[in-house]
XYZ file of C-alpha atoms in Angstrom:
703
model
C 79.785 58.312 84.201
C 79.157 58.412 87.947
C 77.035 61.559 87.626
C 74.951 59.925 84.933
C 74.143 56.983 87.211
C 73.106 59.404 89.967
C 70.900 61.106 87.418
C 69.159 57.852 86.436
C 68.556 56.848 90.062
C 67.085 60.248 90.880
C 64.874 60.142 87.796
C 63.536 56.744 88.833
C 62.853 58.001 92.339
C 61.065 61.024 90.921
C 58.778 58.850 88.812
C 57.973 56.525 91.727
C 57.161 59.412 94.085
C 54.490 60.886 91.831
C 50.838 59.824 92.084
C 49.779 56.935 89.890
C 46.296 58.189 88.983
C 46.601 61.878 88.012
C 43.373 61.785 86.007
C 41.340 62.239 89.220
C 42.686 65.741 89.937
C 40.303 68.683 89.574
C 41.071 71.743 87.517
C 43.452 74.240 89.034
C 42.370 77.873 88.817
C 44.780 80.216 87.074
C 47.417 81.989 89.157
C 46.320 85.242 90.763
C 49.710 86.776 91.482
C 51.478 88.273 88.441
C 54.954 87.513 89.791
C 53.972 83.848 90.307
C 52.689 83.618 86.738
C 55.780 85.297 85.282
C 58.047 83.015 87.279
C 56.127 80.013 85.939
C 56.611 81.223 82.362
C 60.316 81.831 82.955
C 60.716 78.369 84.487
C 59.369 76.891 81.249
C 61.441 79.162 78.977
C 64.748 78.491 80.788
C 64.742 74.705 80.793
C 67.498 74.934 78.139
C 70.742 76.586 79.285
C 71.714 79.605 77.154
C 74.369 81.887 78.626
C 74.028 84.423 75.792
C 70.444 85.359 76.725
C 69.930 88.220 79.197
C 67.123 86.658 81.217
C 66.946 89.709 83.479
C 65.747 91.731 80.480
C 63.304 88.936 79.663
C 61.865 89.080 83.185
C 61.585 92.860 83.023
C 59.880 92.723 79.625
C 57.309 90.180 80.842
C 56.485 92.197 83.932
C 56.233 95.415 81.919
C 53.813 93.605 79.629
C 51.745 92.642 82.670
C 51.681 96.189 84.052
C 51.080 97.635 80.559
C 48.780 95.038 78.949
C 48.161 94.988 75.220
C 44.806 96.225 73.988
C 43.527 93.298 71.903
C 41.387 95.650 69.822
C 44.363 97.714 68.607
C 47.439 95.477 69.072
C 49.522 94.983 65.931
C 50.783 91.636 64.673
C 54.272 92.471 65.959
C 52.964 93.346 69.425
C 50.998 90.100 69.616
C 54.000 88.086 68.413
C 56.277 89.694 71.007
C 54.342 88.012 73.836
C 55.473 84.525 72.649
C 52.031 83.291 73.724
C 50.429 82.883 70.291
C 51.285 80.928 67.153
C 51.183 82.504 63.707
C 47.863 80.793 63.016
C 46.349 82.146 66.237
C 47.558 85.684 65.485
C 46.096 85.502 61.983
C 42.819 84.154 63.360
C 42.533 86.998 65.869
C 43.267 89.696 63.288
C 40.813 88.111 60.821
C 38.121 87.891 63.509
C 38.710 91.515 64.476
C 38.442 92.627 60.832
C 35.236 90.647 60.260
C 33.357 91.402 63.498
C 34.925 94.571 64.841
C 36.297 95.189 68.311
C 36.044 92.531 71.012
C 33.462 93.316 73.671
C 35.125 91.275 76.449
C 37.967 88.844 77.049
C 35.489 85.957 77.095
C 34.806 86.564 73.397
C 38.221 85.026 72.657
C 36.518 81.624 72.963
C 34.782 82.411 69.660
C 38.075 83.075 67.821
C 39.135 80.045 65.723
C 42.265 78.164 66.900
C 42.116 79.621 70.437
C 42.071 77.097 73.297
C 41.353 77.666 76.988
C 44.970 77.370 78.248
C 46.081 80.028 75.740
C 43.191 82.307 76.694
C 43.977 81.961 80.404
C 47.623 82.959 79.856
C 46.665 85.768 77.521
C 44.265 87.321 80.035
C 47.171 88.364 82.271
C 48.970 90.310 79.541
C 46.132 91.805 77.484
C 43.042 93.922 77.989
C 39.998 95.339 76.225
C 40.664 99.056 76.579
C 37.936 101.630 77.003
C 39.264 103.912 74.321
C 41.717 106.757 73.947
C 40.634 109.519 76.315
C 42.447 112.844 76.543
C 45.791 113.014 78.330
C 44.417 115.491 80.875
C 41.699 113.015 81.846
C 44.128 110.109 82.180
C 47.055 111.876 83.836
C 45.476 112.023 87.331
C 44.442 108.349 87.075
C 47.552 106.177 86.666
C 47.180 102.435 86.363
C 50.599 102.001 88.023
C 51.857 104.311 90.732
C 54.326 102.833 93.169
C 57.620 103.208 95.014
C 59.813 100.114 95.477
C 62.871 99.826 97.760
C 65.182 96.808 98.017
C 68.103 96.044 100.314
C 70.369 93.033 99.835
C 73.651 91.812 101.244
C 75.937 88.794 101.351
C 76.112 87.866 105.031
C 79.635 86.424 105.100
C 82.660 88.739 104.958
C 84.199 88.890 101.473
C 87.879 89.576 100.910
C 87.163 92.978 99.368
C 85.605 94.245 102.608
C 88.408 93.128 104.956
C 91.102 95.526 106.243
C 93.992 95.861 103.831
C 97.397 94.775 105.136
C 100.486 96.179 103.368
C 102.115 93.827 100.888
C 105.862 93.094 100.783
C 106.429 96.099 98.542
C 104.680 98.343 101.063
C 101.613 98.938 98.897
C 98.107 98.254 100.089
C 96.242 95.548 98.121
C 93.028 96.481 96.314
C 89.871 96.654 98.381
C 86.301 97.739 97.716
C 85.762 101.439 98.393
C 82.162 101.198 99.624
C 80.226 99.069 102.075
C 78.788 95.595 101.439
C 75.164 96.726 101.155
C 73.291 96.857 97.852
C 70.362 99.274 97.437
C 67.776 99.582 94.694
C 64.945 102.145 94.436
C 62.323 102.336 91.695
C 59.487 104.830 91.187
C 56.857 104.524 88.445
C 53.819 106.602 87.460
C 52.206 105.256 84.295
C 49.122 104.302 82.339
C 49.289 101.829 79.426
C 49.362 103.392 75.935
C 49.141 106.885 77.427
C 52.148 107.934 79.521
C 54.953 106.702 81.748
C 57.321 108.490 84.118
C 59.971 106.535 85.976
C 63.146 106.765 88.035
C 65.483 103.884 88.909
C 68.594 104.141 91.122
C 70.989 101.472 92.367
C 74.169 101.039 94.387
C 75.990 97.709 94.065
C 77.841 96.134 96.974
C 81.277 97.752 97.236
C 80.272 100.990 95.509
C 80.257 104.370 97.237
C 77.366 106.786 97.611
C 78.709 110.136 96.362
C 77.321 113.412 95.064
C 79.784 114.449 92.375
C 78.000 115.891 89.322
C 81.392 116.648 87.783
C 82.046 112.886 87.688
C 78.487 112.083 86.567
C 77.464 110.573 89.888
C 74.370 111.757 91.727
C 74.301 109.907 95.021
C 73.632 106.384 93.810
C 76.163 104.937 91.368
C 73.494 104.180 88.740
C 70.615 106.529 87.906
C 68.093 105.880 85.126
C 65.027 107.973 84.287
C 62.431 108.433 81.570
C 59.329 110.354 80.608
C 57.018 109.002 77.898
C 53.820 110.179 76.207
C 51.964 108.005 73.657
C 49.119 108.278 71.164
C 48.676 112.041 71.101
C 47.144 112.546 67.659
C 49.802 111.787 65.082
C 52.491 111.590 67.737
C 52.662 107.856 68.339
C 55.435 107.927 70.915
C 57.720 110.475 72.602
C 60.394 109.498 75.137
C 62.892 111.704 76.943
C 65.549 110.041 79.083
C 66.650 106.399 78.824
C 65.171 104.180 76.125
C 65.740 101.299 73.711
C 64.384 100.523 70.259
C 63.384 97.181 68.781
C 63.332 97.458 64.978
C 63.353 94.811 62.283
C 65.368 91.685 63.026
C 67.832 93.490 65.271
C 70.681 94.188 62.825
C 70.712 97.934 63.588
C 68.624 98.515 66.709
C 67.537 95.823 69.133
C 66.061 96.366 72.574
C 68.100 93.504 73.981
C 65.071 91.349 74.841
C 65.295 88.176 72.767
C 64.929 84.523 73.685
C 67.444 83.140 71.221
C 67.745 79.374 71.009
C 65.928 77.559 73.757
C 62.739 75.862 74.865
C 60.597 78.032 72.568
C 61.719 76.500 69.281
C 59.547 78.384 66.770
C 58.388 81.867 67.796
C 61.729 82.932 69.286
C 63.583 83.240 65.958
C 61.656 86.321 64.802
C 62.128 89.802 66.229
C 59.126 92.146 66.331
C 59.198 95.818 65.355
C 57.968 97.467 68.546
C 59.674 100.848 68.190
C 60.914 102.769 71.226
C 60.138 101.908 74.818
C 61.460 103.203 78.144
C 64.522 101.521 79.577
C 63.930 100.297 83.135
C 66.452 97.477 83.592
C 69.441 97.481 85.953
C 71.947 96.578 83.228
C 74.143 99.657 82.944
C 74.759 99.431 79.199
C 72.898 98.802 75.951
C 70.471 101.721 76.236
C 70.296 105.232 74.770
C 70.025 108.425 76.809
C 68.444 111.370 75.064
C 65.187 111.727 73.130
C 63.200 109.834 70.514
C 59.859 110.489 68.839
C 57.611 108.618 66.411
C 55.276 110.630 64.164
C 52.627 109.297 61.776
C 53.212 111.043 58.446
C 49.978 109.441 57.300
C 47.944 106.331 58.078
C 50.505 104.060 56.419
C 53.834 105.741 57.159
C 55.587 106.374 60.497
C 58.851 108.248 61.068
C 61.027 107.763 64.164
C 63.987 110.015 64.986
C 66.465 109.603 67.830
C 69.300 111.541 69.453
C 71.373 110.283 72.363
C 74.521 111.048 74.333
C 75.821 108.428 76.768
C 78.780 108.331 79.124
C 80.403 104.920 78.735
C 82.761 102.922 80.932
C 85.950 102.151 79.022
C 89.606 101.192 79.232
C 91.674 104.005 77.760
C 95.333 103.857 76.794
C 96.858 107.197 77.739
C 98.267 109.509 75.078
C 102.023 109.656 74.497
C 104.297 112.085 72.698
C 103.710 110.215 69.432
C 100.254 108.663 69.872
C 96.795 109.913 70.758
C 94.767 108.373 73.554
C 93.020 105.167 72.448
C 89.973 103.311 73.765
C 91.010 99.660 73.992
C 87.668 98.264 75.208
C 84.130 99.250 76.193
C 83.129 97.875 79.615
C 79.674 96.461 80.334
C 79.822 95.082 83.898
C 78.563 98.326 85.456
C 80.635 97.765 88.625
C 82.618 100.625 90.197
C 83.865 99.189 93.493
C 87.646 99.589 93.362
C 89.926 102.483 92.468
C 90.682 100.888 89.085
C 86.981 100.386 88.280
C 86.208 103.948 89.372
C 88.867 105.323 87.021
C 87.098 103.691 84.066
C 83.623 104.963 85.039
C 81.790 107.260 82.569
C 85.101 108.206 80.973
C 84.005 108.143 77.319
C 81.295 110.114 75.517
C 79.287 108.205 72.917
C 76.763 109.993 70.692
C 74.072 108.445 68.521
C 71.754 109.883 65.874
C 69.400 107.903 63.698
C 66.010 107.355 62.195
C 63.500 104.737 61.123
C 60.879 104.984 58.378
C 58.143 102.341 58.592
C 55.612 101.604 55.848
C 52.638 99.473 56.984
C 49.748 99.621 54.492
C 47.902 96.732 56.173
C 48.303 94.034 58.804
C 50.121 91.716 56.385
C 52.890 93.877 54.894
C 55.610 95.886 56.584
C 58.702 97.594 55.158
C 61.224 99.673 57.056
C 64.413 101.645 56.537
C 66.764 102.248 59.479
C 69.983 104.221 59.932
C 72.140 104.811 63.007
C 75.352 106.808 63.324
C 77.521 106.202 66.406
C 80.509 108.391 67.271
C 83.065 108.369 70.106
C 85.125 111.270 71.402
C 88.302 109.153 71.192
C 89.516 106.543 68.731
C 88.474 102.986 69.521
C 91.104 100.336 68.809
C 91.142 96.944 70.497
C 94.320 95.122 71.475
C 96.525 94.017 68.601
C 95.570 90.345 68.658
C 94.723 88.133 65.653
C 91.047 87.650 66.595
C 90.614 91.449 66.810
C 91.862 92.073 63.272
C 88.410 92.875 61.846
C 86.954 94.593 64.913
C 85.785 98.192 64.674
C 88.530 100.829 64.654
C 88.032 104.581 64.627
C 85.619 107.173 65.984
C 82.529 106.928 63.818
C 80.330 104.138 62.478
C 77.240 104.300 60.269
C 74.994 101.276 59.896
C 71.910 101.293 57.652
C 69.418 98.528 57.007
C 66.246 97.553 55.215
C 63.770 95.183 56.866
C 60.407 93.747 55.914
C 57.813 91.090 56.578
C 54.834 89.677 54.709
C 52.088 87.339 55.877
C 50.419 85.032 53.373
C 47.733 82.858 54.923
C 49.591 81.134 57.805
C 53.090 81.882 56.515
C 55.086 84.799 57.912
C 58.105 85.762 55.804
C 60.572 88.223 57.325
C 64.094 89.505 56.855
C 66.584 92.325 57.174
C 69.826 93.323 55.486
C 72.227 95.980 56.761
C 75.643 97.422 55.953
C 78.113 99.138 58.251
C 80.523 101.846 57.182
C 83.220 102.966 59.624
C 85.896 105.640 59.495
C 88.836 103.211 59.339
C 90.036 100.148 57.445
C 88.105 96.860 57.605
C 84.673 98.506 57.767
C 81.944 97.921 55.225
C 80.586 94.540 56.290
C 77.148 93.134 55.502
C 74.672 91.572 57.888
C 71.645 89.668 56.632
C 68.945 87.501 58.187
C 65.826 85.972 56.646
C 63.298 83.396 57.681
C 59.765 82.072 57.781
C 57.270 80.994 60.429
C 54.712 78.518 59.142
C 51.606 77.099 60.800
C 51.131 73.993 58.684
C 48.082 73.023 60.724
C 46.513 73.717 64.075
C 48.932 71.190 65.566
C 52.134 71.758 63.595
C 54.328 74.891 63.510
C 57.712 75.226 61.818
C 60.442 77.848 61.654
C 63.314 78.398 59.223
C 66.021 81.046 59.538
C 69.187 81.794 57.552
C 71.760 84.334 58.728
C 75.118 85.789 57.682
C 77.112 88.443 59.517
C 80.452 89.475 57.976
C 83.556 89.464 60.137
C 83.684 93.261 59.631
C 79.987 93.992 60.173
C 79.912 96.532 63.018
C 76.632 97.398 64.705
C 76.876 98.432 68.373
C 73.161 98.097 69.208
C 72.454 94.920 67.232
C 71.155 91.702 68.768
C 70.013 89.538 65.876
C 69.475 85.792 66.138
C 72.715 83.842 66.350
C 74.972 81.413 68.147
C 77.461 84.059 69.241
C 76.809 86.757 71.799
C 77.356 89.481 69.159
C 76.048 90.005 65.625
C 79.379 89.583 63.848
C 81.515 86.882 62.160
C 78.848 84.183 61.800
C 76.772 82.285 59.258
C 74.121 79.698 60.038
C 70.872 77.892 59.283
C 68.182 77.059 61.848
C 65.130 74.793 61.610
C 62.621 74.515 64.451
C 59.434 72.512 64.870
C 56.617 72.258 67.389
C 53.940 69.566 67.148
C 50.935 68.976 69.359
C 50.350 65.240 69.209
C 47.069 65.778 71.008
C 45.730 68.209 73.588
C 47.819 66.827 76.460
C 51.077 65.927 74.712
C 53.398 68.029 72.552
C 56.910 67.656 71.187
C 59.353 70.237 69.863
C 62.902 70.543 68.667
C 65.422 72.431 66.594
C 68.675 71.909 64.750
C 71.109 74.730 64.053
C 74.282 74.619 61.969
C 76.722 77.525 62.155
C 80.234 78.573 61.264
C 82.552 81.424 62.214
C 84.616 82.581 59.180
C 87.268 84.295 61.315
C 89.006 83.731 64.647
C 87.184 84.275 67.947
C 88.207 84.678 71.564
C 89.777 81.343 72.655
C 89.380 79.955 69.122
C 92.544 80.541 67.060
C 91.163 79.531 63.682
C 87.928 79.700 61.674
C 85.513 77.198 63.187
C 82.117 75.586 62.827
C 79.573 73.618 64.817
C 75.978 72.553 65.296
C 73.508 71.879 68.060
C 70.074 70.310 68.403
C 67.296 70.072 70.960
C 64.525 67.534 71.551
C 61.824 68.127 74.147
C 58.416 66.778 75.136
C 55.664 68.119 77.394
C 52.929 65.892 78.803
C 50.056 67.398 80.805
C 47.667 64.611 81.819
C 45.666 66.966 84.072
C 45.659 70.635 84.946
C 47.387 69.721 88.196
C 50.162 67.547 86.802
C 52.668 68.043 84.009
C 55.962 66.520 82.867
C 58.729 68.028 80.779
C 61.788 66.329 79.294
C 64.491 67.874 77.117
C 67.837 66.869 75.661
C 70.260 69.436 74.239
C 73.530 68.607 72.489
C 76.023 71.152 71.183
C 79.183 70.626 69.098
C 81.661 73.528 68.819
C 85.388 74.069 68.340
C 87.738 75.657 70.894
C 91.443 75.947 71.635
C 92.763 72.735 73.144
C 93.774 73.283 76.801
C 97.529 73.177 77.283
C 98.326 73.659 73.591
C 101.858 75.101 73.155
C 101.629 75.944 69.465
C 101.114 79.406 67.958
C 98.330 79.705 66.986
C 96.923 77.213 69.491
C 95.537 73.887 68.317
C 91.767 73.958 67.803
C 89.720 70.873 68.627
C 86.071 69.869 68.833
C 83.981 69.923 71.997
C 80.641 68.350 72.908
C 78.219 69.582 75.541
C 75.162 67.521 76.539
C 72.334 68.448 78.917
C 69.408 66.215 79.877
C 66.547 67.600 81.993
C 63.519 65.877 83.529
C 60.937 68.083 85.198
C 57.631 67.341 86.944
C 55.054 69.755 88.377
C 52.267 68.783 90.721
C 49.584 70.748 92.566
C 48.088 68.500 95.278
C 45.839 71.235 96.713
C 44.750 74.675 95.620
C 47.582 77.197 96.064
C 50.369 74.615 96.520
C 52.740 73.995 93.618
C 55.516 71.358 93.728
C 58.229 71.148 91.104
C 60.862 68.389 90.931
C 63.780 68.653 88.552
C 66.664 66.359 87.709
C 69.345 67.465 85.304
C 72.592 65.982 84.081
C 75.226 67.464 81.825
C 78.659 66.761 80.413
C 81.354 68.654 78.524
C 84.192 66.983 76.641
C 87.137 67.971 74.472
C 87.708 65.391 71.732
C 90.301 62.895 72.923
C 89.901 63.829 76.600
C 87.801 62.519 79.470
C 84.434 64.244 79.908
C 83.591 66.631 82.701
C 80.213 65.697 84.186
C 77.726 67.313 86.523
C 74.242 66.891 87.919
C 71.632 68.804 89.939
C 68.667 67.453 91.921
C 66.162 70.208 92.663
C 62.926 70.327 94.636
C 60.833 73.517 94.583
C 57.658 74.324 96.482
C 55.460 77.416 96.449
C 52.270 78.224 98.323
C 49.981 81.152 97.541
C 46.991 81.857 99.715
C 45.332 85.108 100.616
C 47.918 87.735 101.510
C 50.746 85.204 101.780
C 53.088 83.772 99.168
C 55.835 81.382 100.292
C 58.338 79.616 98.049
C 61.554 77.716 98.531
C 64.078 75.280 97.083
C 66.430 72.515 98.161
C 69.055 71.548 95.573
C 71.958 69.094 95.622
C 74.598 69.338 92.898
C 77.968 67.983 91.874
C 80.263 68.897 88.979
C 83.767 67.807 88.045
C 84.743 71.394 87.180
C 83.344 74.654 85.811
C 82.936 73.183 82.301
C 80.074 70.961 83.522
C 78.303 73.655 85.573
C 74.515 73.460 85.779
C 72.042 76.349 85.578
C 68.622 76.471 87.205
C 66.272 79.463 87.370
C 65.186 80.537 90.864
C 62.139 82.490 91.963
C 63.114 85.900 93.327
C 61.585 89.096 94.691
C 59.711 91.369 92.296
C 62.015 92.988 89.681
C 64.952 90.792 90.724
C 66.310 87.821 88.811
C 68.301 84.777 89.901
C 69.807 82.208 87.504
C 72.910 80.878 89.317
C 75.473 78.406 88.033
C 75.759 75.300 90.232
C 79.457 74.433 90.356
C 81.659 72.126 92.492
C 79.798 69.888 95.002
C 77.307 70.901 97.598
C 73.790 72.071 98.194
C 71.806 75.275 97.736
C 68.537 76.384 99.254
C 66.435 79.500 99.410
C 63.273 80.606 101.167
C 61.164 83.586 100.133
C 58.114 85.072 101.843
C 55.826 87.725 100.383
C 53.073 89.368 102.407
C 50.470 91.930 101.327
C 50.127 94.085 104.451
C 47.240 96.046 102.934
C 46.151 97.286 99.526
C 49.080 99.731 99.489
C 52.023 97.834 100.990
C 53.708 94.570 99.925
C 56.877 93.224 101.562
C 59.311 90.466 100.545
C 61.984 88.620 102.496
C 64.373 86.221 100.737
C 67.248 84.163 102.139
C 69.519 81.912 100.067
C 72.605 79.889 100.868
C 75.140 77.843 98.894
C 77.294 75.355 100.833
C 80.203 73.532 99.178
C 81.329 70.163 100.498
C 84.543 69.783 98.515
C 86.423 72.984 99.364
C 86.968 75.319 102.311
C 86.484 78.652 100.532
C 84.008 80.035 98.025
C 84.516 82.716 95.391
C 87.764 84.208 94.157
C 89.832 87.389 94.311
C 88.010 90.183 96.198
C 84.781 88.139 96.310
C 86.498 85.282 98.125
C 84.931 84.067 101.394
C 87.105 82.123 103.837
C 84.321 79.650 104.505
C 82.659 76.936 102.382
C 79.333 78.764 102.240
C 77.763 81.991 100.983
C 74.456 83.400 102.252
C 72.443 86.271 100.805
C 69.556 88.250 102.291
C 67.073 90.435 100.413
C 64.401 92.682 101.932
C 62.015 94.545 99.654
C 58.950 96.757 100.091
C 56.555 98.267 97.534
C 54.135 101.059 98.304
C 51.280 101.476 95.807
C 49.767 104.948 95.972
């Protein structure tokens, strides 16, 4: 309980240090820097720890929305919902207003839309626009809204084990070492105009990887190369993409773009996926995207057809062929790291091909029905290791998954759902996946969400990312209820409860299991310069008991608790202070709990051409089970969400400077120092010192 007492003392100190009469503060103008605004949104969305959410994709999606703002006069319900900025009642009000009065003449007209308040309008203005119309491609092509080149260099300053000289072991063999240098490089080029066209190239080399030009091994200088070309809204051709892309369709049972909040601080809107179709892939994650071509064509005003073809080279572990057995793929790798000889041998070793289509019927803004099919094939048989929890995993070379999705809006109720079935080439295929739910605006102050889900243990869908407790859409059933209530303009409360079960074994869980979790949170904003946030999250799940000697291992219950107090204060224009105290514990039933805490102070200052931000954090955890997560502000297109583990402190300082209207530069330094051990990291990442420092330098040239 010692960490809990530290938490209470820090919380009391935080409350005492804040001003006693916040009602005298004047209104703060909205943020002018898009990266500052996006970081503020991410800070609010990540107050609840969720390791299954890819927040890097979330950051990228938010920034792409800023650089490609929605046209409020043509945006669909799904596009508006995907921003997570509007409730169902607000979306319905906007669409009704647009139908009754025609196109908006300016952003200021939003004040006349029922259920819209000023804070919502201010946030919306950064991600939406009132477009001037759909001019010809030839007129727009020479006038891009975004045309820039971005270069980033980063490096860990201390020497890691993987970059030290290799000394022969006792058997005479050299130990593994990284093949490349310790520098990481990232280059991004973009030439685009919202709703018209986009052309982009992204390349990256991770620390430890080599720069090589070997087309025969699918490497072209940098280890990772991603590109796309996109044209939109050319007559009946809604969308054409060549290169790397993702698709977000239905509730994510067949095709999901990977961007989804899951369970977290947004307790209502996050449960529903929006049908956004295809969009270019620009993230640095080296998996989960399709490489090829896709096109969407309007068969008529109510019916759209999307077709896709793709061929990807995948990283994989392959068991070599023998005299009696063919070569088998034992696992698909997703880390995207190719630093050692072993990692290089697994790089781009497997060909995966995809072909599919989507037929969407949308007669009006309230009804939507869609049919989706995707066939995935591998050049070699896929068969995971012969372990009990892998019994129902996909086996074979080919998998077909087809689904039907739909949604219907009645007044302020949005009903949605999807059902899909997989059919593989081997035994144990043929599973069903189903998800259905409702978003309800019971009043201007009260929103609710309900979602039911069931994914068979043999439901196989490689590009799925539907709502769930697990990191994959397989072997799970559950029911979720979320609520958000605005007590009055300055105070709101929210929460959810989710019950789930896993009908078959999972990794580190040697029997069918079940669990539940719930969240309670409150936000109080007495003035536009001061706000408080408090949240409590508790999760109950089952895992193998540590040290169990039985076969299968004994399964026992676990409890994880996280309590967060957060305060934001802007004493003067441009200066933002954020204080955060968080405490957490993890316990196996019948064992002592593992506890941890983090005390965090952030500050950011934006004025003129300068933007400066930094953090000082102190943390302590009993072990990795009680690790604490806290989002950090980073350079543009980079993301930092480290786990605070062991005991020590962490700080960072970042400076951004706009040299002129063309050139922006960033400099970021961060350092973690542990007080309870003499080394940091493990294996080839090990540093023979109790600290790790990282430097990032980035420049963007806007043409």
